[in-house]
Amino acid sequence: MPSIEFDDSKPSWADQVEEEGDEGSLPSPKETVKGNIKTVTEYKIDEDGQKCKNWKKFGNSEYDQPGPNVATTTVSDDVFMTFISSKEDLNAQDQDEDPMNKLKGQKIVSCRICKGDHWTTRCPYKDTLGPMQKELAEQLGLSTGEKEKAAEPEPAQPVQSKTGKYVPPSLRDGGTRRGESMQPNRRADDNATIRVTNLSEDTRETDLQELFRPFGSISRIYLAKDKNTGQSKGFAFISFHRREDAARAIAGVSGFGYDHLILNVEWAKPSNN
DNA sequence: TATGAGCGA
């Protein structure tokens, strides 16, 4: 066995790092020349004891006085950045849902948009009906106090309002009807949810979004992780707007190799209530 | 290994 020869004349990379890391010793100034620009980098220790790089002025400012030149430089305050978790980056747009406040006093949970038995924020139609509702209120003059013309008897095919726009059943007659859902199928938001298991620990919501978006528009992604450590628990829930899309996602992604693991995708059982 | 969360008309 021939022995491996070490070149002892040069310090190893680790030793170099050690040397440069010594407190109190600073790298000597470095000069690099690129084209007609010469950059001089020198090092110092600032008041916080941090080791810093200082750049000499260069280019057109090479001979400026020390300190910032107000003609070319603006000194601003420090900018601090706050990072927040992007849990809601899907439905990022808030909407104000104000105009239908004449429905107070109901005891059961009733969606203010479609009158279904879920919270407004969980309404599967909030993106489409919310703005329409607002528009409708303006047409009826609710904000100006003008008497509403919608009280007139209407012909029996009222799928379209006078303006030619579609008005869902729950909003006709000035939106006073209640108790009718447009589909007998309630909880439309929960039956298009799938569960994905066998995810690798470093899978993120955005990865899931990219993976499942080809199958249809996604309404919600929940990646289960430990509340304290943030450690992924290896499974996730994806909600589609349409159940068919969810079904195609199951067929398409189940058994899919992802990050050296085989994904398993199936229908999610609804959680509590 | 594995079925989320929880402000509230």
Short mmCIF file of C-alpha atoms (C1' of nucleotides) in Angstrom, two decimals:
data_model
loop_
_atom_site.label_atom_id
_atom_site.label_comp_id
_atom_site.label_asym_id
_atom_site.label_seq_id
_atom_site.Cartn_x
_atom_site.Cartn_y
_atom_site.Cartn_z
CA MET A 1 0.00 0.00 0.00
CA PRO A 2 1.60 3.29 -0.97
CA SER A 3 1.15 5.88 1.63
CA ILE A 4 -0.60 9.08 0.81
CA GLU A 5 1.75 11.99 0.75
CA PHE A 6 0.80 15.21 2.40
CA ASP A 7 2.23 18.49 1.33
CA ASP A 8 3.27 20.01 4.62
CA SER A 9 4.52 23.20 3.09
CA LYS A 10 1.05 24.75 2.86
CA PRO A 11 -1.34 25.02 5.78
CA SER A 12 -4.55 23.14 5.30
CA TRP A 13 -7.78 24.93 4.44
CA ALA A 14 -9.00 24.49 7.96
CA ASP A 15 -5.83 26.01 9.33
CA GLN A 16 -6.24 28.99 7.05
CA VAL A 17 -9.71 29.55 8.37
CA GLU A 18 -8.38 29.29 11.87
CA GLU A 19 -5.74 31.88 11.19
CA GLU A 20 -8.13 34.32 9.64
CA GLY A 21 -10.54 33.77 12.48
CA ASP A 22 -8.13 34.93 15.15
CA GLU A 23 -9.55 37.77 17.17
CA GLY A 24 -7.64 40.97 16.73
CA SER A 25 -5.85 40.03 13.57
CA LEU A 26 -7.34 41.41 10.39
CA PRO A 27 -6.75 40.53 6.80
CA SER A 28 -4.51 42.99 5.05
CA PRO A 29 -6.15 45.31 2.50
CA LYS A 30 -6.83 43.75 -0.86
CA GLU A 31 -6.71 45.44 -4.20
CA THR A 32 -8.46 44.16 -7.29
CA VAL A 33 -8.37 45.84 -10.67
CA LYS A 34 -11.08 45.26 -13.22
CA GLY A 35 -10.87 47.33 -16.37
CA ASN A 36 -10.39 50.88 -15.24
CA ILE A 37 -11.92 50.34 -11.81
CA LYS A 38 -9.71 49.66 -8.86
CA THR A 39 -11.36 48.35 -5.72
CA VAL A 40 -9.57 48.50 -2.40
CA THR A 41 -11.02 46.44 0.42
CA GLU A 42 -9.78 46.95 3.91
CA TYR A 43 -11.00 45.49 7.17
CA LYS A 44 -11.67 46.95 10.54
CA ILE A 45 -13.40 46.09 13.77
CA ASP A 46 -16.40 48.28 14.47
CA GLU A 47 -17.76 49.47 17.76
CA ASP A 48 -19.78 46.32 18.28
CA GLY A 49 -16.72 44.19 17.94
CA GLN A 50 -17.87 42.96 14.54
CA LYS A 51 -15.35 42.44 11.85
CA CYS A 52 -16.27 44.52 8.79
CA LYS A 53 -15.16 45.17 5.30
CA ASN A 54 -14.66 48.76 4.26
CA TRP A 55 -14.71 49.66 0.61
CA LYS A 56 -12.63 52.57 -0.51
CA LYS A 57 -14.40 54.95 -2.84
CA PHE A 58 -13.87 54.00 -6.40
CA GLY A 59 -14.89 54.87 -9.92
CA ASN A 60 -16.10 58.44 -10.37
CA SER A 61 -16.13 58.96 -6.63
CA GLU A 62 -12.57 57.83 -6.13
CA TYR A 63 -11.37 61.27 -5.09
CA ASP A 64 -14.39 62.39 -3.12
CA GLN A 65 -14.01 63.66 0.42
CA PRO A 66 -14.49 61.14 3.20
CA GLY A 67 -18.10 60.56 4.13
CA PRO A 68 -21.10 60.41 1.83
CA ASN A 69 -21.30 62.82 -1.07
CA VAL A 70 -24.81 64.29 -0.99
CA ALA A 71 -24.79 64.64 -4.73
CA THR A 72 -24.55 60.92 -5.25
CA THR A 73 -25.39 59.21 -1.98
CA THR A 74 -28.36 59.05 0.32
CA VAL A 75 -27.96 57.72 3.83
CA SER A 76 -31.11 56.22 5.22
CA ASP A 77 -32.05 54.75 8.54
CA ASP A 78 -31.49 51.11 9.21
CA VAL A 79 -34.18 48.94 7.70
CA PHE A 80 -35.31 46.00 9.75
CA MET A 81 -37.14 43.18 8.12
CA THR A 82 -39.82 41.13 9.82
CA PHE A 83 -40.43 37.65 8.56
CA ILE A 84 -43.80 36.17 9.08
CA SER A 85 -45.04 32.75 8.19
CA SER A 86 -46.83 32.68 4.89
CA LYS A 87 -49.61 30.38 5.94
CA GLU A 88 -52.26 32.28 4.04
CA ASP A 89 -50.41 33.08 0.89
CA LEU A 90 -53.02 31.38 -1.22
CA ASN A 91 -56.08 33.50 -0.57
CA ALA A 92 -54.03 36.52 0.15
CA GLN A 93 -56.66 39.04 -0.73
CA ASP A 94 -58.83 40.25 2.04
CA GLN A 95 -62.26 41.44 1.30
CA ASP A 96 -64.60 43.52 3.31
CA GLU A 97 -67.92 41.90 3.83
CA ASP A 98 -70.05 44.55 5.32
CA PRO A 99 -73.22 45.24 3.34
CA MET A 100 -75.40 42.41 4.52
CA ASN A 101 -75.64 43.30 8.14
CA LYS A 102 -79.41 43.21 8.26
CA LEU A 103 -79.24 39.51 8.93
CA LYS A 104 -78.22 39.78 12.53
CA GLY A 105 -79.93 37.81 15.22
CA GLN A 106 -79.77 34.42 13.61
CA LYS A 107 -78.90 31.68 15.99
CA ILE A 108 -77.37 29.05 13.80
CA VAL A 109 -74.19 29.57 11.91
CA SER A 110 -75.16 31.01 8.58
CA CYS A 111 -72.79 32.12 5.88
CA ARG A 112 -73.29 35.77 5.05
CA ILE A 113 -72.60 35.15 1.43
CA CYS A 114 -74.40 31.99 0.41
CA LYS A 115 -76.47 31.30 3.54
CA GLY A 116 -74.92 27.89 3.94
CA ASP A 117 -74.23 26.47 7.35
CA HIS A 118 -70.58 27.35 7.51
CA TRP A 119 -68.57 30.41 8.50
CA THR A 120 -68.29 33.11 5.92
CA THR A 121 -64.56 32.74 5.72
CA ARG A 122 -64.99 29.10 4.78
CA CYS A 123 -67.53 29.79 2.08
CA PRO A 124 -66.45 28.17 -1.16
CA TYR A 125 -68.09 31.00 -3.08
CA LYS A 126 -66.65 33.90 -1.21
CA ASP A 127 -64.27 34.79 -4.00
CA THR A 128 -67.01 34.98 -6.56
CA LEU A 129 -70.09 36.07 -4.66
CA GLY A 130 -68.52 38.48 -2.23
CA PRO A 131 -67.72 41.19 -4.78
CA MET A 132 -70.95 40.57 -6.62
CA GLN A 133 -72.89 41.09 -3.43
CA LYS A 134 -71.30 44.43 -2.89
CA GLU A 135 -72.09 45.49 -6.41
CA LEU A 136 -75.66 44.39 -5.99
CA ALA A 137 -76.05 46.44 -2.86
CA GLU A 138 -74.87 49.48 -4.73
CA GLN A 139 -77.34 48.88 -7.51
CA LEU A 140 -80.18 48.70 -5.06
CA GLY A 141 -79.13 51.99 -3.54
CA LEU A 142 -78.82 50.58 -0.07
CA SER A 143 -76.15 53.03 0.85
CA THR A 144 -78.04 56.10 -0.35
CA GLY A 145 -81.31 55.15 1.29
CA GLU A 146 -83.13 55.24 -2.04
CA LYS A 147 -86.16 52.98 -2.17
CA GLU A 148 -85.32 49.73 -3.79
CA LYS A 149 -86.89 48.83 -7.07
CA ALA A 150 -86.42 45.16 -6.49
CA ALA A 151 -89.66 45.05 -4.54
CA GLU A 152 -91.64 45.12 -7.76
CA PRO A 153 -93.08 41.80 -8.83
CA GLU A 154 -90.71 40.08 -11.16
CA PRO A 155 -91.35 37.78 -14.07
CA ALA A 156 -90.96 34.17 -13.30
CA GLN A 157 -87.70 33.42 -15.09
CA PRO A 158 -85.50 35.42 -12.82
CA VAL A 159 -82.18 33.87 -13.60
CA GLN A 160 -81.08 37.26 -14.78
CA SER A 161 -81.64 40.56 -13.12
CA LYS A 162 -82.59 43.68 -15.01
CA THR A 163 -79.00 44.53 -15.56
CA GLY A 164 -78.46 41.21 -17.27
CA LYS A 165 -76.23 39.88 -14.55
CA TYR A 166 -76.73 36.55 -12.91
CA VAL A 167 -78.19 36.70 -9.43
CA PRO A 168 -78.06 33.58 -7.31
CA PRO A 169 -81.32 32.47 -5.71
CA SER A 170 -80.24 33.41 -2.24
CA LEU A 171 -79.73 37.01 -3.31
CA ARG A 172 -82.93 37.59 -5.23
CA ASP A 173 -85.72 39.76 -3.79
CA GLY A 174 -83.20 42.02 -2.22
CA GLY A 175 -81.33 39.24 -0.53
CA THR A 176 -84.01 38.64 2.08
CA ARG A 177 -84.53 35.02 1.28
CA ARG A 178 -82.80 32.62 3.52
CA GLY A 179 -82.68 28.97 4.21
CA GLU A 180 -82.12 28.05 0.61
CA SER A 181 -78.81 26.78 -0.51
CA MET A 182 -78.15 26.76 -4.18
CA GLN A 183 -77.00 23.17 -4.09
CA PRO A 184 -78.50 20.46 -1.95
CA ASN A 185 -74.90 19.55 -1.43
CA ARG A 186 -73.68 21.44 1.58
CA ARG A 187 -70.11 21.57 2.84
CA ALA A 188 -68.94 21.90 -0.71
CA ASP A 189 -65.57 22.93 0.58
CA ASP A 190 -64.78 19.75 2.39
CA ASN A 191 -65.54 17.06 -0.08
CA ALA A 192 -62.80 18.11 -2.45
CA THR A 193 -60.02 17.63 0.07
CA ILE A 194 -57.35 15.00 -0.24
CA ARG A 195 -54.77 13.79 2.18
CA VAL A 196 -51.19 13.29 1.05
CA THR A 197 -48.98 11.06 3.16
CA ASN A 198 -45.42 9.85 3.03
CA LEU A 199 -44.08 13.30 2.36
CA SER A 200 -40.46 13.93 3.06
CA GLU A 201 -39.70 16.11 6.02
CA ASP A 202 -38.51 19.06 4.04
CA THR A 203 -41.55 19.35 1.82
CA ARG A 204 -43.14 22.76 1.98
CA GLU A 205 -46.53 24.17 1.12
CA THR A 206 -45.13 25.73 -1.99
CA ASP A 207 -43.83 22.37 -3.15
CA LEU A 208 -47.29 20.93 -2.71
CA GLN A 209 -48.81 23.83 -4.52
CA GLU A 210 -46.57 23.26 -7.51
CA LEU A 211 -47.18 19.55 -7.41
CA PHE A 212 -50.96 19.74 -7.36
CA ARG A 213 -51.75 22.88 -9.27
CA PRO A 214 -51.82 21.12 -12.66
CA PHE A 215 -54.92 19.21 -11.56
CA GLY A 216 -57.09 22.22 -10.84
CA SER A 217 -57.41 25.32 -8.76
CA ILE A 218 -56.51 24.75 -5.14
CA SER A 219 -58.47 26.44 -2.39
CA ARG A 220 -56.37 25.47 0.58
CA ILE A 221 -53.19 23.69 1.50
CA TYR A 222 -52.43 22.53 5.00
CA LEU A 223 -49.11 20.92 5.73
CA ALA A 224 -49.22 19.21 9.10
CA LYS A 225 -46.30 20.13 11.27
CA ASP A 226 -45.44 20.17 14.89
CA LYS A 227 -46.68 23.34 16.52
CA ASN A 228 -43.54 23.90 18.52
CA THR A 229 -40.71 22.61 16.45
CA GLY A 230 -42.18 23.28 13.04
CA GLN A 231 -41.08 19.78 12.10
CA SER A 232 -43.15 18.41 9.29
CA LYS A 233 -45.27 15.45 10.24
CA GLY A 234 -45.10 14.05 6.76
CA PHE A 235 -48.65 14.51 5.61
CA ALA A 236 -50.75 17.30 4.21
CA PHE A 237 -54.23 18.23 3.11
CA ILE A 238 -54.99 19.77 -0.24
CA SER A 239 -58.41 21.23 -0.95
CA PHE A 240 -59.52 21.79 -4.50
CA HIS A 241 -62.42 23.87 -5.65
CA ARG A 242 -63.82 21.01 -7.68
CA ARG A 243 -64.08 17.44 -6.56
CA GLU A 244 -63.21 16.16 -10.02
CA ASP A 245 -59.87 17.90 -9.80
CA ALA A 246 -59.21 16.25 -6.47
CA ALA A 247 -60.08 12.87 -7.95
CA ARG A 248 -57.67 13.40 -10.81
CA ALA A 249 -55.01 14.46 -8.35
CA ILE A 250 -55.45 11.24 -6.44
CA ALA A 251 -55.16 9.22 -9.59
CA GLY A 252 -52.22 11.19 -10.86
CA VAL A 253 -50.06 11.67 -7.80
CA SER A 254 -50.71 8.55 -5.74
CA GLY A 255 -47.66 6.38 -6.09
CA PHE A 256 -45.70 9.28 -7.45
CA GLY A 257 -42.06 9.24 -6.48
CA TYR A 258 -41.16 12.49 -4.78
CA ASP A 259 -37.94 13.16 -2.92
CA HIS A 260 -36.97 9.48 -2.85
CA LEU A 261 -40.34 8.60 -1.32
CA ILE A 262 -43.54 7.25 -2.82
CA LEU A 263 -46.46 9.51 -2.16
CA ASN A 264 -49.79 8.17 -1.06
CA VAL A 265 -52.86 10.24 -1.86
CA GLU A 266 -56.42 9.53 -0.83
CA TRP A 267 -59.64 11.30 0.13
CA ALA A 268 -59.47 13.07 3.43
CA LYS A 269 -61.98 12.39 6.09
CA PRO A 270 -63.62 15.53 7.36
CA SER A 271 -62.27 16.62 10.67
CA ASN A 272 -64.44 17.67 13.59
CA ASN A 273 -67.79 19.33 12.88
"C1'" DT B 1 -45.75 7.35 12.50
"C1'" DA B 2 -49.55 10.28 10.50
"C1'" DT B 3 -56.62 12.82 9.52
"C1'" DG B 4 -55.20 19.90 10.22
"C1'" DA B 5 -57.20 24.11 13.51
"C1'" DG B 6 -59.64 26.47 17.88
"C1'" DC B 7 -61.38 34.55 16.42
"C1'" DG B 8 -66.05 34.34 15.48
"C1'" DA B 9 -71.94 36.64 13.43
#
